[in-house]
Short mmCIF file of C-alpha atoms in Angstrom, two decimals:
data_model
loop_
_atom_site.label_atom_id
_atom_site.label_comp_id
_atom_site.label_asym_id
_atom_site.label_seq_id
_atom_site.Cartn_x
_atom_site.Cartn_y
_atom_site.Cartn_z
CA MET A 1 -97.01 -238.19 -43.54
CA ASN A 2 -99.43 -241.04 -42.97
CA PRO A 3 -103.12 -240.80 -43.96
CA GLN A 4 -104.21 -240.24 -40.38
CA GLU A 5 -101.90 -237.24 -40.06
CA ALA A 6 -103.12 -235.91 -43.37
CA LYS A 7 -106.70 -236.14 -42.17
CA GLU A 8 -105.86 -234.30 -38.96
CA MET A 9 -104.09 -231.55 -40.91
CA THR A 10 -107.13 -231.02 -43.07
CA SER A 11 -109.58 -230.84 -40.20
CA GLU A 12 -107.64 -229.08 -37.47
CA PRO A 13 -104.59 -227.19 -38.72
CA PRO A 14 -103.34 -225.96 -35.32
CA ALA A 15 -103.44 -229.44 -33.83
CA THR A 16 -101.61 -230.71 -36.86
CA THR A 17 -98.59 -228.63 -36.07
CA ARG A 18 -98.31 -230.30 -32.71
CA GLY A 19 -99.13 -233.71 -34.17
CA ARG A 20 -96.46 -233.49 -36.81
CA PHE A 21 -93.52 -231.60 -35.38
CA GLY A 22 -95.15 -230.82 -32.02
CA ARG A 23 -93.57 -231.27 -28.62
CA GLU A 24 -95.91 -234.17 -27.75
CA GLN A 25 -94.38 -236.16 -30.56
CA GLY A 26 -91.25 -238.10 -29.68
CA ALA A 27 -91.87 -241.73 -28.85
CA ALA A 28 -90.83 -244.18 -31.51
CA THR A 29 -93.63 -245.66 -33.53
CA ALA A 30 -93.78 -249.13 -34.99
CA THR A 31 -93.82 -247.75 -38.52
CA PRO A 32 -91.12 -249.34 -40.70
CA VAL A 33 -88.82 -247.25 -42.84
CA ALA A 34 -90.90 -245.71 -45.56
CA GLY A 35 -91.94 -248.08 -48.34
CA PRO A 36 -91.68 -247.40 -52.06
CA GLN A 37 -95.17 -245.93 -52.21
CA GLN A 38 -94.35 -243.07 -49.86
CA ALA A 39 -94.98 -239.68 -51.39
CA GLY A 40 -92.49 -236.90 -50.92
CA HIS A 41 -93.49 -233.66 -49.30
CA ARG A 42 -93.60 -230.17 -50.70
CA VAL A 43 -91.33 -227.59 -49.11
CA THR A 44 -92.37 -224.01 -49.64
CA VAL A 45 -90.07 -221.17 -48.70
CA GLY A 46 -91.70 -217.75 -48.64
CA GLU A 47 -90.02 -214.36 -48.32
CA LEU A 48 -87.21 -215.86 -46.30
CA ASN A 49 -84.60 -213.55 -44.85
CA ALA A 50 -81.66 -214.97 -42.95
CA TYR A 51 -79.04 -213.08 -41.02
CA TYR A 52 -75.72 -213.68 -39.30
CA GLY A 53 -75.89 -210.75 -36.93
CA GLU A 54 -75.72 -207.71 -39.21
CA GLN A 55 -74.97 -209.73 -42.30
CA HIS A 56 -78.03 -210.26 -44.49
CA ALA A 57 -77.34 -213.71 -45.99
CA ILE A 58 -80.72 -214.56 -47.57
CA LYS A 59 -82.81 -211.78 -49.06
CA ASP A 60 -86.58 -212.17 -49.52
CA LEU A 61 -86.16 -215.56 -51.08
CA SER A 62 -89.17 -217.62 -52.15
CA ILE A 63 -88.91 -221.06 -53.71
CA ASP A 64 -90.91 -224.29 -53.93
CA PHE A 65 -89.25 -227.68 -53.62
CA GLU A 66 -91.61 -230.14 -55.25
CA PRO A 67 -92.36 -233.59 -53.83
CA ASN A 68 -90.29 -236.51 -55.13
CA ARG A 69 -88.02 -234.20 -57.04
CA VAL A 70 -84.35 -233.43 -56.61
CA THR A 71 -83.58 -229.73 -56.58
CA ALA A 72 -79.98 -228.60 -56.89
CA LEU A 73 -78.91 -225.29 -55.38
CA ILE A 74 -75.97 -223.78 -57.24
CA GLY A 75 -74.14 -220.50 -56.94
CA PRO A 76 -70.77 -219.07 -56.00
CA SER A 77 -69.37 -219.45 -52.50
CA GLY A 78 -71.13 -217.20 -50.03
CA CYS A 79 -74.31 -216.85 -52.09
CA GLY A 80 -76.45 -218.38 -49.33
CA LYS A 81 -77.06 -221.93 -50.58
CA SER A 82 -76.04 -223.64 -47.35
CA THR A 83 -77.78 -221.00 -45.28
CA LEU A 84 -80.99 -221.66 -47.19
CA VAL A 85 -80.95 -225.40 -46.53
CA ARG A 86 -79.99 -224.81 -42.91
CA CYS A 87 -83.03 -222.57 -42.57
CA ILE A 88 -85.28 -225.36 -43.84
CA ASN A 89 -84.49 -227.60 -40.86
CA ARG A 90 -83.84 -224.72 -38.46
CA MET A 91 -80.16 -225.40 -38.01
CA HIS A 92 -79.33 -221.84 -39.01
CA GLU A 93 -80.53 -220.51 -35.67
CA GLU A 94 -77.99 -222.69 -33.82
CA ILE A 95 -75.24 -220.27 -34.83
CA PRO A 96 -74.85 -217.47 -32.24
CA GLY A 97 -76.39 -214.25 -33.59
CA ALA A 98 -78.05 -215.98 -36.52
CA TYR A 99 -81.76 -215.69 -37.12
CA ALA A 100 -84.31 -215.94 -39.92
CA THR A 101 -87.68 -214.43 -40.80
CA GLY A 102 -90.28 -215.54 -43.30
CA LYS A 103 -91.95 -218.85 -43.87
CA VAL A 104 -90.72 -222.36 -44.40
CA MET A 105 -93.57 -224.80 -44.90
CA VAL A 106 -93.41 -228.58 -45.19
CA ASP A 107 -96.72 -229.24 -46.86
CA ASP A 108 -99.08 -227.23 -44.62
CA THR A 109 -96.87 -227.12 -41.56
CA ASP A 110 -94.84 -224.03 -40.74
CA VAL A 111 -91.53 -225.25 -39.33
CA TYR A 112 -91.06 -221.86 -37.66
CA ASP A 113 -94.37 -222.10 -35.82
CA SER A 114 -93.75 -221.41 -32.13
CA ARG A 115 -95.53 -224.65 -31.20
CA VAL A 116 -93.21 -226.73 -33.32
CA ASP A 117 -90.62 -228.98 -31.70
CA VAL A 118 -87.28 -228.15 -33.36
CA VAL A 119 -85.97 -231.68 -32.77
CA ALA A 120 -89.00 -233.10 -34.57
CA VAL A 121 -88.37 -230.71 -37.46
CA ARG A 122 -84.80 -231.90 -37.80
CA ARG A 123 -85.95 -235.49 -37.73
CA ALA A 124 -88.50 -234.82 -40.49
CA VAL A 125 -86.06 -232.73 -42.49
CA GLY A 126 -82.90 -234.79 -42.45
CA MET A 127 -79.53 -233.43 -43.41
CA VAL A 128 -76.41 -234.95 -44.93
CA PHE A 129 -73.27 -232.88 -44.61
CA GLN A 130 -70.25 -232.17 -46.76
CA LYS A 131 -67.88 -234.32 -44.73
CA PRO A 132 -69.08 -237.74 -43.59
CA ASN A 133 -69.56 -237.52 -39.84
CA PRO A 134 -70.34 -240.94 -38.38
CA PHE A 135 -70.27 -241.12 -34.60
CA PRO A 136 -66.59 -241.96 -34.14
CA THR A 137 -66.87 -244.28 -31.17
CA MET A 138 -69.86 -246.24 -32.44
CA SER A 139 -70.14 -249.35 -34.57
CA ILE A 140 -71.78 -249.31 -37.98
CA TYR A 141 -74.94 -250.76 -36.42
CA ASP A 142 -75.02 -248.30 -33.57
CA ASN A 143 -74.50 -245.34 -35.86
CA VAL A 144 -77.87 -246.10 -37.43
CA ALA A 145 -79.53 -247.40 -34.26
CA ALA A 146 -78.57 -244.50 -31.99
CA GLY A 147 -81.36 -242.17 -33.05
CA LEU A 148 -83.89 -244.97 -33.07
CA ARG A 149 -82.98 -246.00 -29.52
CA LEU A 150 -83.52 -242.44 -28.35
CA ARG A 151 -87.03 -242.74 -29.76
CA GLY A 152 -87.63 -245.98 -27.84
CA ALA A 153 -87.06 -248.56 -30.56
CA LYS A 154 -85.60 -251.88 -29.43
CA GLY A 155 -85.39 -255.60 -30.09
CA SER A 156 -86.26 -257.08 -33.45
CA HIS A 157 -88.02 -253.91 -34.50
CA LEU A 158 -84.81 -251.95 -34.02
CA LYS A 159 -82.82 -254.52 -36.01
CA GLU A 160 -85.34 -254.40 -38.83
CA ARG A 161 -85.19 -250.65 -38.96
CA VAL A 162 -81.39 -250.59 -39.02
CA GLU A 163 -81.27 -253.15 -41.80
CA ALA A 164 -83.96 -251.37 -43.82
CA SER A 165 -82.13 -248.05 -43.46
CA LEU A 166 -78.80 -249.55 -44.52
CA ARG A 167 -80.50 -251.22 -47.48
CA SER A 168 -82.16 -247.97 -48.51
CA ALA A 169 -78.76 -246.29 -48.36
CA GLY A 170 -77.31 -249.00 -50.62
CA LEU A 171 -74.84 -250.07 -47.93
CA TRP A 172 -76.29 -253.26 -46.46
CA ASP A 173 -74.54 -255.75 -48.73
CA GLU A 174 -71.19 -254.12 -48.05
CA VAL A 175 -71.48 -254.05 -44.25
CA LYS A 176 -73.89 -256.81 -43.21
CA ASP A 177 -71.01 -259.03 -42.09
CA ARG A 178 -69.23 -256.39 -40.07
CA LEU A 179 -72.00 -254.42 -38.37
CA ALA A 180 -70.10 -254.42 -35.09
CA LYS A 181 -67.03 -252.78 -36.62
CA ALA A 182 -66.44 -249.07 -36.15
CA GLY A 183 -68.27 -246.84 -38.61
CA ILE A 184 -65.21 -244.66 -38.83
CA GLY A 185 -63.35 -247.61 -40.38
CA LEU A 186 -65.42 -247.48 -43.56
CA SER A 187 -64.24 -245.73 -46.71
CA GLY A 188 -65.27 -242.11 -47.23
CA GLY A 189 -68.06 -243.03 -49.62
CA GLN A 190 -69.32 -245.77 -47.31
CA GLN A 191 -69.21 -243.37 -44.35
CA GLN A 192 -71.33 -240.91 -46.31
CA ARG A 193 -73.86 -243.63 -47.14
CA LEU A 194 -73.81 -244.63 -43.45
CA CYS A 195 -74.73 -241.04 -42.61
CA ILE A 196 -77.51 -241.22 -45.18
CA ALA A 197 -78.72 -244.47 -43.56
CA ARG A 198 -78.69 -242.70 -40.20
CA THR A 199 -80.78 -239.92 -41.70
CA LEU A 200 -83.21 -242.38 -43.29
CA ALA A 201 -83.65 -244.25 -39.99
CA ALA A 202 -85.29 -241.14 -38.58
CA GLU A 203 -88.00 -241.46 -41.26
CA PRO A 204 -87.51 -238.02 -42.75
CA GLU A 205 -89.93 -236.36 -45.12
CA VAL A 206 -87.31 -234.22 -46.77
CA ILE A 207 -83.57 -234.81 -47.19
CA LEU A 208 -81.17 -231.89 -47.42
CA MET A 209 -77.70 -232.57 -48.74
CA ASP A 210 -74.99 -229.97 -48.38
CA GLU A 211 -72.25 -230.83 -50.88
CA PRO A 212 -72.51 -234.53 -49.98
CA CYS A 213 -69.88 -235.67 -52.51
CA SER A 214 -67.28 -232.93 -52.26
CA ALA A 215 -64.99 -235.14 -50.13
CA LEU A 216 -65.53 -238.31 -52.17
CA ASP A 217 -63.76 -239.93 -55.11
CA PRO A 218 -65.59 -240.32 -58.47
CA ILE A 219 -66.79 -243.88 -57.82
CA ALA A 220 -68.12 -243.05 -54.37
CA THR A 221 -69.70 -239.93 -55.87
CA LEU A 222 -71.43 -242.01 -58.52
CA LYS A 223 -72.86 -244.34 -55.87
CA ILE A 224 -74.24 -241.42 -53.91
CA GLU A 225 -75.75 -239.94 -57.08
CA GLU A 226 -77.40 -243.26 -57.94
CA LEU A 227 -78.69 -243.42 -54.38
CA ILE A 228 -80.15 -239.93 -54.69
CA ASP A 229 -82.00 -241.05 -57.81
CA GLU A 230 -83.49 -244.00 -55.90
CA LEU A 231 -84.33 -241.96 -52.80
CA LYS A 232 -86.32 -239.37 -54.71
CA THR A 233 -89.06 -241.95 -55.26
CA LYS A 234 -89.73 -241.65 -51.53
CA TYR A 235 -88.38 -238.27 -50.47
CA THR A 236 -88.09 -234.67 -51.50
CA ILE A 237 -84.41 -233.90 -51.89
CA VAL A 238 -82.52 -230.62 -51.91
CA ILE A 239 -78.84 -230.79 -52.75
CA VAL A 240 -76.28 -228.02 -52.51
CA THR A 241 -73.45 -228.54 -54.95
CA HIS A 242 -70.54 -226.67 -56.46
CA ASN A 243 -70.25 -229.30 -59.13
CA MET A 244 -72.22 -228.14 -62.18
CA GLN A 245 -72.09 -231.57 -63.76
CA GLN A 246 -73.40 -233.16 -60.60
CA ALA A 247 -76.34 -230.76 -60.60
CA ALA A 248 -76.94 -231.59 -64.26
CA ARG A 249 -76.77 -235.33 -63.55
CA VAL A 250 -78.90 -235.65 -60.44
CA ALA A 251 -81.32 -232.76 -60.25
CA ASP A 252 -84.76 -232.43 -61.80
CA THR A 253 -84.74 -228.71 -61.17
CA THR A 254 -81.88 -226.34 -60.46
CA ALA A 255 -81.93 -223.06 -58.61
CA PHE A 256 -79.19 -220.47 -59.08
CA MET A 257 -78.49 -218.15 -56.17
CA LEU A 258 -76.37 -215.04 -56.12
CA SER A 259 -75.66 -212.71 -53.19
CA GLY A 260 -78.47 -214.21 -51.11
CA GLU A 261 -81.07 -213.91 -53.84
CA LEU A 262 -82.70 -216.49 -56.04
CA VAL A 263 -81.82 -215.58 -59.61
CA GLU A 264 -83.49 -218.41 -61.49
CA HIS A 265 -85.15 -221.74 -60.75
CA ALA A 266 -86.15 -224.00 -63.63
CA ASP A 267 -85.89 -227.50 -65.00
CA THR A 268 -82.25 -228.57 -64.94
CA GLU A 269 -82.19 -229.16 -68.69
CA LYS A 270 -83.28 -225.60 -69.33
CA MET A 271 -80.83 -224.18 -66.79
CA PHE A 272 -77.92 -225.88 -68.54
CA THR A 273 -78.98 -225.39 -72.15
CA ASN A 274 -80.88 -222.13 -72.33
CA PRO A 275 -81.26 -220.24 -69.04
CA ASP A 276 -83.42 -217.13 -69.03
CA ASP A 277 -81.21 -214.92 -66.88
CA ASP A 278 -77.87 -213.63 -68.15
CA ARG A 279 -76.34 -214.09 -64.70
CA THR A 280 -77.24 -217.78 -64.75
CA GLU A 281 -75.74 -218.07 -68.22
CA GLN A 282 -72.57 -216.35 -67.05
CA TYR A 283 -72.27 -218.58 -64.00
CA VAL A 284 -72.96 -221.98 -65.57
CA THR A 285 -70.61 -221.25 -68.46
CA GLY A 286 -67.86 -220.35 -66.01
CA LYS A 287 -67.71 -216.65 -66.85
CA PHE A 288 -67.54 -216.00 -63.10
CA GLY A 289 -67.76 -217.91 -59.87
CA MET B 1 -68.21 -210.64 -60.05
CA PRO B 2 -64.84 -212.37 -60.42
CA GLU B 3 -63.63 -212.76 -63.97
CA THR B 4 -63.75 -216.02 -65.83
CA THR B 5 -61.14 -218.71 -65.30
CA ARG B 6 -62.06 -220.56 -68.51
CA HIS B 7 -59.82 -218.69 -70.94
CA ALA B 8 -58.34 -221.89 -72.38
CA PHE B 9 -61.79 -223.34 -72.97
CA GLN B 10 -63.05 -220.17 -74.66
CA GLU B 11 -59.97 -220.01 -76.87
CA GLU B 12 -60.43 -223.65 -77.84
CA LEU B 13 -64.09 -223.11 -78.65
CA THR B 14 -63.32 -220.00 -80.71
CA GLU B 15 -60.66 -221.92 -82.61
CA LEU B 16 -63.07 -224.76 -83.34
CA GLU B 17 -65.62 -222.28 -84.67
CA SER B 18 -62.99 -220.70 -86.91
CA GLN B 19 -61.97 -224.10 -88.23
CA ALA B 20 -65.55 -225.14 -88.96
CA LEU B 21 -66.41 -221.86 -90.68
CA ALA B 22 -63.19 -221.96 -92.67
CA GLY B 23 -64.58 -225.27 -93.93
CA LEU B 24 -67.32 -223.21 -95.58
CA ASP B 25 -64.64 -221.14 -97.35
CA MET B 26 -63.13 -224.40 -98.60
CA VAL B 27 -66.53 -225.43 -99.95
CA VAL B 28 -67.01 -222.11 -101.76
CA THR B 29 -63.59 -222.43 -103.40
CA THR B 30 -64.34 -226.03 -104.38
CA LEU B 31 -67.74 -225.09 -105.76
CA GLU B 32 -66.26 -222.29 -107.88
CA ARG B 33 -63.69 -224.70 -109.30
CA THR B 34 -66.41 -227.26 -109.95
CA MET B 35 -68.55 -224.79 -111.86
CA GLU B 36 -65.53 -223.61 -113.81
CA ALA B 37 -64.74 -227.22 -114.73
CA LEU B 38 -68.35 -227.65 -115.80
CA GLN B 39 -68.33 -224.49 -117.88
CA GLN B 40 -64.99 -225.25 -119.55
CA GLN B 41 -65.53 -229.03 -119.69
CA ASP B 42 -62.17 -229.17 -117.89
CA VAL B 43 -61.71 -232.80 -116.92
CA GLU B 44 -58.39 -232.19 -115.17
CA LEU B 45 -59.87 -229.50 -112.96
CA ALA B 46 -62.80 -231.80 -112.22
CA LEU B 47 -60.36 -234.53 -111.17
CA MET B 48 -58.60 -232.03 -108.92
CA VAL B 49 -61.92 -231.24 -107.25
CA VAL B 50 -62.49 -234.94 -106.57
CA GLN B 51 -59.01 -235.41 -105.12
CA ASP B 52 -59.19 -232.21 -103.12
CA ASP B 53 -62.27 -233.45 -101.28
CA ASP B 54 -59.87 -235.25 -98.94
CA ARG B 55 -59.00 -231.83 -97.52
CA ILE B 56 -62.65 -231.11 -96.72
CA ASP B 57 -63.10 -234.58 -95.24
CA GLY B 58 -59.96 -233.98 -93.19
CA ARG B 59 -61.40 -230.71 -91.90
CA TYR B 60 -64.59 -232.54 -90.95
CA LEU B 61 -62.65 -235.15 -88.95
CA GLU B 62 -60.48 -232.48 -87.33
CA VAL B 63 -63.43 -230.39 -86.13
CA HIS B 64 -65.50 -233.42 -85.18
CA GLN B 65 -62.68 -234.83 -83.07
CA GLY B 66 -62.03 -231.43 -81.53
CA ILE B 67 -65.68 -231.12 -80.53
CA LEU B 68 -65.78 -234.59 -79.00
CA SER B 69 -62.65 -233.78 -77.03
CA LEU B 70 -64.10 -230.47 -75.88
CA LEU B 71 -67.33 -232.13 -74.77
CA ALA B 72 -65.43 -234.78 -72.84
CA ARG B 73 -63.03 -232.41 -71.13
CA GLN B 74 -64.88 -229.15 -70.72
CA ALA B 75 -68.58 -230.11 -70.47
CA PRO B 76 -69.85 -226.91 -72.10
CA VAL B 77 -73.31 -225.66 -71.13
CA ALA B 78 -75.85 -223.01 -72.14
CA THR B 79 -74.74 -220.82 -75.09
CA ASP B 80 -71.42 -222.65 -75.27
CA LEU B 81 -73.24 -225.98 -75.52
CA ARG B 82 -75.55 -224.66 -78.24
CA LEU B 83 -72.55 -223.38 -80.19
CA VAL B 84 -70.82 -226.75 -79.92
CA ALA B 85 -73.99 -228.57 -81.06
CA ALA B 86 -74.37 -226.12 -83.95
CA LEU B 87 -70.75 -226.59 -85.00
CA LEU B 88 -71.29 -230.34 -85.19
CA ASP B 89 -74.15 -229.62 -87.56
CA VAL B 90 -72.22 -227.05 -89.60
CA ILE B 91 -69.22 -229.30 -90.14
CA LYS B 92 -71.53 -232.12 -91.23
CA HIS B 93 -72.98 -229.79 -93.88
CA VAL B 94 -69.48 -228.75 -94.94
CA GLU B 95 -68.62 -232.39 -95.55
CA ARG B 96 -71.86 -233.03 -97.45
CA MET B 97 -71.45 -229.95 -99.65
CA GLY B 98 -67.94 -231.11 -100.46
CA ASP B 99 -69.43 -234.44 -101.51
CA GLN B 100 -71.98 -232.68 -103.74
CA CYS B 101 -69.13 -230.90 -105.52
CA VAL B 102 -67.50 -234.29 -106.04
CA ASN B 103 -70.77 -235.64 -107.46
CA ILE B 104 -70.84 -232.79 -109.98
CA ALA B 105 -67.14 -233.10 -110.80
CA LYS B 106 -67.47 -236.85 -111.43
CA THR B 107 -70.20 -236.12 -113.98
CA ILE B 108 -67.93 -233.96 -116.12
CA PRO B 109 -65.66 -236.70 -117.60
CA LEU B 110 -68.76 -238.81 -118.30
CA THR B 111 -70.19 -236.24 -120.69
CA GLY B 112 -67.34 -236.64 -123.17
CA HIS B 113 -64.72 -234.29 -124.64
CA GLU B 114 -67.12 -232.07 -126.56
CA PRO B 115 -70.59 -232.68 -125.13
CA PRO B 116 -73.71 -231.44 -126.95
CA VAL B 117 -74.27 -228.53 -124.60
CA VAL B 118 -77.63 -226.78 -124.37
CA PRO B 119 -76.39 -223.25 -123.63
CA GLU B 120 -79.57 -222.19 -121.83
CA LEU B 121 -79.36 -225.19 -119.46
CA LEU B 122 -75.65 -224.72 -118.79
CA GLY B 123 -76.23 -221.01 -118.18
CA THR B 124 -78.98 -221.77 -115.67
CA LEU B 125 -76.76 -224.25 -113.79
CA LEU B 126 -73.86 -221.77 -113.69
CA GLU B 127 -76.23 -219.16 -112.32
CA MET B 128 -77.40 -221.66 -109.69
CA GLY B 129 -73.76 -222.28 -108.76
CA ARG B 130 -73.13 -218.55 -108.26
CA HIS B 131 -76.25 -218.23 -106.14
CA VAL B 132 -75.34 -221.22 -103.99
CA ALA B 133 -71.78 -219.94 -103.44
CA ALA B 134 -73.23 -216.60 -102.33
CA MET B 135 -75.64 -218.42 -100.00
CA ILE B 136 -72.81 -220.34 -98.36
CA GLU B 137 -70.90 -217.10 -97.83
CA GLN B 138 -74.02 -215.49 -96.38
CA ALA B 139 -74.59 -218.50 -94.08
CA LYS B 140 -71.05 -218.10 -92.80
CA ARG B 141 -71.47 -214.35 -92.28
CA ALA B 142 -74.74 -214.85 -90.41
CA PHE B 143 -73.17 -217.52 -88.19
CA CYS B 144 -70.08 -215.39 -87.43
CA THR B 145 -72.14 -212.37 -86.46
CA ARG B 146 -75.03 -214.36 -84.90
CA ASN B 147 -77.35 -212.45 -87.23
CA VAL B 148 -80.70 -214.24 -87.29
CA GLU B 149 -82.21 -211.84 -89.84
CA LEU B 150 -79.39 -212.52 -92.28
CA ALA B 151 -79.78 -216.24 -91.63
CA GLU B 152 -83.52 -216.12 -92.30
CA ASP B 153 -82.87 -214.24 -95.55
CA LEU B 154 -81.27 -217.45 -96.85
CA VAL B 155 -84.76 -218.85 -97.35
CA SER B 156 -85.64 -216.33 -100.07
CA ARG B 157 -82.29 -216.92 -101.75
CA ASP B 158 -82.94 -220.65 -101.61
CA ASP B 159 -86.33 -220.07 -103.22
CA ALA B 160 -84.51 -218.45 -106.15
CA VAL B 161 -82.20 -221.46 -106.41
CA ASN B 162 -85.20 -223.78 -106.35
CA ARG B 163 -86.86 -221.78 -109.14
CA MET B 164 -83.72 -222.07 -111.24
CA HIS B 165 -83.66 -225.80 -110.52
CA ARG B 166 -87.20 -226.17 -111.84
CA GLU B 167 -86.26 -224.07 -114.85
CA ALA B 168 -83.27 -226.34 -115.52
CA PHE B 169 -85.62 -229.32 -115.36
CA ARG B 170 -87.97 -227.71 -117.87
CA ILE B 171 -85.12 -226.95 -120.28
CA ALA B 172 -83.81 -230.51 -119.99
CA LEU B 173 -87.24 -231.91 -120.82
CA GLU B 174 -87.29 -229.79 -123.98
CA ALA B 175 -83.75 -230.72 -124.99
CA GLY B 176 -84.90 -232.08 -128.36
CA GLU B 177 -84.74 -235.43 -130.11
CA ASP B 178 -80.96 -235.91 -130.30
CA VAL B 179 -80.04 -238.82 -127.99
CA ASP B 180 -76.63 -237.44 -127.01
CA THR B 181 -78.12 -234.07 -126.16
CA ARG B 182 -80.85 -235.68 -124.10
CA GLU B 183 -78.25 -237.81 -122.26
CA TRP B 184 -76.15 -234.76 -121.51
CA ALA B 185 -79.25 -232.91 -120.29
CA MET B 186 -80.18 -235.80 -118.00
CA MET B 187 -76.66 -235.71 -116.49
CA MET B 188 -77.03 -231.98 -115.97
CA LEU B 189 -80.19 -232.64 -113.97
CA GLY B 190 -77.95 -234.47 -111.49
CA VAL B 191 -75.78 -231.34 -111.34
CA GLY B 192 -78.88 -229.23 -110.71
CA ARG B 193 -80.02 -231.58 -107.98
CA ALA B 194 -76.61 -231.39 -106.24
CA LEU B 195 -76.66 -227.58 -106.35
CA GLU B 196 -80.22 -227.47 -105.04
CA ARG B 197 -79.20 -229.67 -102.09
CA MET B 198 -76.26 -227.38 -101.35
CA GLY B 199 -78.69 -224.49 -101.13
CA ASP B 200 -80.65 -226.47 -98.56
CA ASN B 201 -77.43 -227.12 -96.62
CA ALA B 202 -76.81 -223.36 -96.47
CA VAL B 203 -80.33 -222.79 -95.10
CA ASP B 204 -79.73 -225.51 -92.49
CA ILE B 205 -76.61 -223.64 -91.34
CA GLY B 206 -78.77 -220.53 -91.06
CA GLU B 207 -81.14 -222.46 -88.82
CA GLN B 208 -78.22 -223.31 -86.55
CA THR B 209 -77.43 -219.60 -86.24
CA ALA B 210 -80.98 -218.98 -85.05
CA PHE B 211 -80.65 -221.91 -82.63
CA ILE B 212 -77.53 -220.45 -81.04
CA VAL B 213 -79.13 -217.05 -80.60
CA THR B 214 -82.63 -218.07 -79.47
CA GLY B 215 -81.99 -221.45 -77.85
CA LEU B 216 -84.86 -222.94 -79.84
CA PHE B 217 -84.46 -225.02 -82.95
CA ARG B 218 -86.97 -224.39 -85.71
CA GLU B 219 -86.90 -225.07 -89.40
CA PHE B 220 -87.17 -221.89 -91.45
CA THR B 221 -89.33 -223.76 -93.95
CA ASP B 222 -91.35 -226.93 -93.59
CA ALA B 223 -90.03 -229.36 -96.18
CA SER B 224 -92.89 -231.77 -95.44
CA ARG B 225 -95.38 -229.37 -97.05
CA PRO B 226 -95.41 -228.85 -100.80
CA ALA B 227 -94.10 -225.53 -102.02
CA PRO B 228 -96.66 -223.27 -103.67
CA VAL B 229 -96.79 -223.63 -107.41
CA SER B 230 -95.23 -220.56 -109.00
#
């Protein structure tokens, strides 16, 4: 959020909603990819309930994701981790019969406000998926440029943005000489970083990662984890992971979910050395899961 | 909730705990032999204690290696991690207490075949030895049962050992004018010092018990502050 937007939010909250994720927003701006001074944004989830038809997947869940921090979501399969992150950028509602109630705020903006443009929300709250999913018919360059072109970027500005995004994703040096080659031809780890570059090109405020390393080998996983550590200086990051050690390595705070409820959320060190809740203890020590 | 799938890990951790705590039994046996050698001026038994320390050192290496392997392969967390960290500490104290027994045993041949014993001083040291052996057994019991109260009780027992240590010092100072007697008494102060340190080791093991149970490490007593004059 730039200072002008912040000022508008303070003075006229309703207008802010439109200004930030509103339907009027859409044209590309000349702003470069966020610099190192960019502050992350706070995500506040309040009394969230999410459903798949009759199935109650998230139950009255409230949690704060602090700016410039990495929060890991852990819990057994089906506990609602992925549903929670998909609620944050409103992808949950894309599933037929799925809906959510409650509040999801990015700073002071309610992403479920009726005046909010869902596309703008998904641009501001970027998502990286379990399996790398570059556009299969596009080159490396075009994979990153596609979203920018839709927003009107072109010429040298577009090239600068693509390069900056690839650099931020730690991929530039590996692909700068083959930008016209197919993105699908990269290794799994490189494809995942390409997807991260694509996400960064949209200038997100928050990055959601749903098991981003589960399909990668240990070296590629390490690169992604190092990248996450760099990205948190600019972004707020939420990562879903089944890998306890990955949560311990990358996350500042860890939240344990069970059966759609938040059991415990605390500093990662505490969660893995001396959790308060017995269920957390049982889960992280492998007593169940 | 599905049941655990980490049976092998839990078995390995339990085995490591058993091995480390059995190290305490080895120390108690060694200490009893050491005190018997001291009482009887048995040089051969003292030599056996020195040689037998290799077994305690071997136990230390065995448990230490086992813990490193477990950390590398199983990445324990939470209570399991605290137990592993505590076991590293316990086995270190086992090794050190074994070394203290060696220090005492090595003193015995130096005092000669028929040393000029001050019975009151020897009696105090033997009493210290019995107290310390009981403390080590209590430290083991508290650790096994995760009994913080029993662990904390080690402090009062250590106070008694410390009082006996001061008493031994007083007796040694008043050992008289005979040079040989004074030399023997000075050597016995080294024995007293070794026993006093072993008492501290037992208290440290008690602190590890509290750490496992509460998740917070705290010293039962603050060694940086002087003890009240009794």
